[in-house]
């Protein structure tokens, strides 16, 4: 089983949004990503890519020496990551209800677990270290994340990488996703997908998934046996 992180293992997006806004403020920018705007920006996967898209769309840097915003996006994302990971390390972001029990049951029953996400590795380490402790690396021996691939979701690259690292066939793996981009990425890589609704992607079209669950408490070994 290959898990997405943001919105899937934990409802992290509100904390990402807050961290972006703090980073903007610390850089002296008057940008504010409110709830509605951030939902729209989530259509762009990857934090640096999201900032660069916003800069391009708004023309915020058109008169600067960095008109496409790539240099600024990189620096802002570094700051935002530091802010977010500090939030998460305090234990402010729990795993979604049902996830902890399901992960333990899967591991105890010999089901291999991996991660395929466009979020950066420090974000994953902070979240899972705070919620699962030091055992998280044993639980998820394979982590495909962030800039380990060039093309991010909905491109299939991150899932292809995870499958290769697992030394498995795509058809023998199941992706757990919450967003349209994530579902499309896993499908394009040849995986079957179980989709769970999340706060910021609650209205996404999850077509193509073999199951669509209202929340993570519906994940179970029985469900896996049904779709195996």
Short mmCIF file of C-alpha atoms in Angstrom, two decimals, residues 34-222:
data_model
loop_
_atom_site.label_atom_id
_atom_site.label_comp_id
_atom_site.label_asym_id
_atom_site.label_seq_id
_atom_site.Cartn_x
_atom_site.Cartn_y
_atom_site.Cartn_z
CA UNK A 34 -7.19 32.69 2.47
CA UNK A 35 -9.15 29.44 2.58
CA UNK A 36 -10.82 29.85 -0.82
CA UNK A 37 -7.65 30.92 -2.61
CA UNK A 38 -5.63 28.09 -1.10
CA UNK A 39 -8.19 25.51 -2.19
CA UNK A 40 -7.76 26.79 -5.73
CA UNK A 41 -3.96 26.84 -5.48
CA UNK A 42 -3.94 23.21 -4.34
CA UNK A 43 -4.64 22.28 -7.95
CA UNK A 44 -0.91 22.97 -8.38
CA UNK A 45 1.14 20.28 -6.66
CA UNK A 46 4.37 21.14 -4.86
CA UNK A 47 4.98 24.12 -2.59
CA UNK A 48 7.59 25.88 -4.74
CA UNK A 49 5.47 25.29 -7.81
CA UNK A 50 2.41 26.67 -6.03
CA UNK A 51 4.22 29.89 -5.09
CA UNK A 52 5.65 30.30 -8.60
CA UNK A 53 2.19 29.75 -10.10
CA UNK A 54 0.73 32.40 -7.81
CA UNK A 55 3.47 34.86 -8.75
CA UNK A 56 2.93 34.22 -12.46
CA UNK A 57 -0.85 34.43 -12.18
CA UNK A 58 -0.87 37.68 -10.23
CA UNK A 59 2.12 39.30 -11.91
CA UNK A 60 3.45 40.09 -8.45
CA UNK A 61 7.11 40.11 -9.57
CA UNK A 62 6.78 41.53 -13.10
CA UNK A 63 8.92 44.61 -12.34
CA UNK A 64 11.62 42.79 -10.41
CA UNK A 65 14.88 41.08 -11.38
CA UNK A 66 13.05 37.79 -10.74
CA UNK A 67 9.97 38.21 -12.97
CA UNK A 68 8.93 34.56 -13.00
CA UNK A 69 9.43 34.33 -9.24
CA UNK A 70 11.49 31.16 -9.24
CA UNK A 71 14.26 32.46 -7.00
CA UNK A 72 11.80 33.98 -4.56
CA UNK A 73 9.63 30.85 -4.64
CA UNK A 74 12.64 28.76 -3.61
CA UNK A 75 13.50 31.05 -0.68
CA UNK A 76 9.91 31.39 0.45
CA UNK A 77 9.45 27.64 0.34
CA UNK A 78 12.54 27.10 2.49
CA UNK A 79 11.16 29.51 5.10
CA UNK A 80 7.67 28.03 4.89
CA UNK A 81 9.05 24.49 5.38
CA UNK A 82 10.92 25.57 8.51
CA UNK A 83 7.77 27.20 9.91
CA UNK A 84 5.57 24.21 9.07
CA UNK A 85 7.91 21.58 10.47
CA UNK A 86 8.18 23.49 13.73
CA UNK A 87 4.37 23.55 13.97
CA UNK A 88 4.16 19.83 13.34
CA UNK A 89 6.93 18.85 15.74
CA UNK A 90 4.87 20.29 18.59
CA UNK A 91 2.24 17.61 17.94
CA UNK A 92 -0.31 20.11 16.65
CA UNK A 93 -1.22 17.89 13.68
CA UNK A 94 -2.54 14.41 14.52
CA UNK A 95 -2.99 11.55 12.10
CA UNK A 96 -6.49 11.27 10.68
CA UNK A 97 -8.89 9.18 12.76
CA UNK A 98 -8.42 5.49 12.00
CA UNK A 99 -5.04 5.84 10.29
CA UNK A 100 -2.86 4.83 13.24
CA UNK A 101 -4.79 1.62 13.92
CA UNK A 102 -4.91 0.74 10.23
CA UNK A 103 -1.17 1.22 9.74
CA UNK A 104 -0.39 -1.01 12.73
CA UNK A 105 -2.80 -3.71 11.53
CA UNK A 106 -1.36 -3.61 8.01
CA UNK A 107 2.22 -3.86 9.27
CA UNK A 108 1.34 -6.71 11.64
CA UNK A 109 -0.22 -8.62 8.74
CA UNK A 110 2.81 -8.29 6.52
CA UNK A 111 1.43 -5.66 4.18
CA UNK A 112 4.22 -3.50 2.79
CA UNK A 113 3.78 0.24 3.29
CA UNK A 114 5.29 3.12 1.36
CA UNK A 115 4.78 6.83 0.78
CA UNK A 116 4.41 8.71 -2.51
CA UNK A 117 3.92 12.43 -2.04
CA UNK A 118 4.90 15.76 -3.53
CA UNK A 119 5.53 17.25 -0.09
CA UNK A 120 9.15 17.60 0.99
CA UNK A 121 10.99 15.01 3.07
CA UNK A 122 11.46 17.34 6.10
CA UNK A 123 7.67 17.78 6.24
CA UNK A 124 7.17 14.01 6.28
CA UNK A 125 9.86 13.44 8.90
CA UNK A 126 8.35 16.09 11.17
CA UNK A 127 4.78 14.82 10.83
CA UNK A 128 5.44 11.11 11.19
CA UNK A 129 8.12 11.56 13.82
CA UNK A 130 5.62 13.49 15.95
CA UNK A 131 2.73 11.07 15.39
CA UNK A 132 4.36 7.63 15.04
CA UNK A 133 7.69 8.17 16.79
CA UNK A 134 10.95 6.63 15.65
CA UNK A 135 9.15 3.53 14.38
CA UNK A 136 7.79 5.38 11.37
CA UNK A 137 10.87 4.63 9.25
CA UNK A 138 10.48 0.90 9.91
CA UNK A 139 6.80 1.16 9.08
CA UNK A 140 7.49 3.05 5.83
CA UNK A 141 10.82 1.74 4.54
CA UNK A 142 10.17 3.36 1.14
CA UNK A 143 9.50 7.10 0.90
CA UNK A 144 9.17 8.80 -2.49
CA UNK A 145 8.85 12.51 -1.83
CA UNK A 146 9.28 16.10 -2.90
CA UNK A 147 11.97 16.76 -5.48
CA UNK A 148 12.94 13.11 -5.97
CA UNK A 149 11.18 13.34 -9.34
CA UNK A 150 10.99 16.14 -11.90
CA UNK A 151 7.30 15.90 -12.74
CA UNK A 152 4.89 16.03 -9.81
CA UNK A 153 1.32 14.78 -9.51
CA UNK A 154 -0.81 14.31 -11.62
CA UNK A 155 2.20 12.95 -13.53
CA UNK A 156 2.84 9.29 -12.62
CA UNK A 157 6.53 9.77 -11.76
CA UNK A 158 6.32 9.70 -7.95
CA UNK A 159 4.28 6.48 -7.93
CA UNK A 160 6.55 4.89 -10.50
CA UNK A 161 9.48 5.71 -8.25
CA UNK A 162 7.77 4.23 -5.18
CA UNK A 163 6.86 1.03 -7.05
CA UNK A 164 10.43 0.66 -8.32
CA UNK A 165 11.88 1.21 -4.84
CA UNK A 166 9.48 -1.42 -3.49
CA UNK A 167 10.55 -3.79 -6.29
CA UNK A 168 6.89 -4.54 -6.95
CA UNK A 169 4.58 -4.55 -9.95
CA UNK A 170 2.22 -1.58 -10.12
CA UNK A 171 -0.82 -3.85 -10.39
CA UNK A 172 0.09 -5.42 -7.03
CA UNK A 173 0.03 -2.05 -5.26
CA UNK A 174 -2.86 0.05 -3.97
CA UNK A 175 -2.59 3.82 -3.62
CA UNK A 176 -4.40 5.69 -0.85
CA UNK A 177 -5.21 9.21 -2.05
CA UNK A 178 -7.50 12.14 -1.29
CA UNK A 179 -7.19 14.47 -4.30
CA UNK A 180 -7.87 14.42 -8.02
CA UNK A 181 -4.20 15.04 -8.84
CA UNK A 182 -3.19 12.17 -6.60
CA UNK A 183 -5.75 9.76 -8.03
CA UNK A 184 -4.74 10.65 -11.58
CA UNK A 185 -1.06 10.19 -10.73
CA UNK A 186 -1.56 6.72 -9.27
CA UNK A 187 -3.85 5.60 -12.09
CA UNK A 188 -1.35 6.78 -14.70
CA UNK A 189 1.31 4.67 -12.97
CA UNK A 190 -0.93 1.59 -13.20
CA UNK A 191 -2.03 1.34 -9.56
CA UNK A 192 -5.49 0.79 -8.19
CA UNK A 193 -6.66 3.61 -5.94
CA UNK A 194 -8.71 3.82 -2.77
CA UNK A 195 -9.74 7.45 -2.27
CA UNK A 196 -10.64 9.05 1.06
CA UNK A 197 -12.33 12.45 1.26
CA UNK A 198 -10.38 15.23 2.98
CA UNK A 199 -11.16 18.76 4.10
CA UNK A 200 -9.39 20.77 1.40
CA UNK A 201 -10.09 18.30 -1.43
CA UNK A 202 -13.63 17.41 -0.40
CA UNK A 203 -15.10 18.49 -3.75
CA UNK A 204 -12.46 16.85 -5.95
CA UNK A 205 -13.51 14.45 -8.69
CA UNK A 206 -12.07 11.12 -7.56
CA UNK A 207 -13.28 9.20 -10.58
CA UNK A 208 -11.23 6.13 -11.38
CA UNK A 209 -10.72 5.03 -7.80
CA UNK A 210 -12.07 1.59 -6.96
CA UNK A 211 -13.44 2.83 -3.63
CA UNK A 212 -14.35 6.31 -2.41
CA UNK A 213 -14.51 6.51 1.37
CA UNK A 214 -15.95 9.38 3.44
CA UNK A 215 -13.05 9.23 5.89
CA UNK A 216 -10.12 7.07 6.96
CA UNK A 217 -12.04 5.12 9.58
CA UNK A 218 -13.40 3.08 6.65
CA UNK A 219 -9.94 1.74 5.84
CA UNK A 220 -9.66 -1.85 7.04
CA UNK A 221 -7.99 -5.16 6.30
CA UNK A 222 -11.42 -6.45 5.30
#
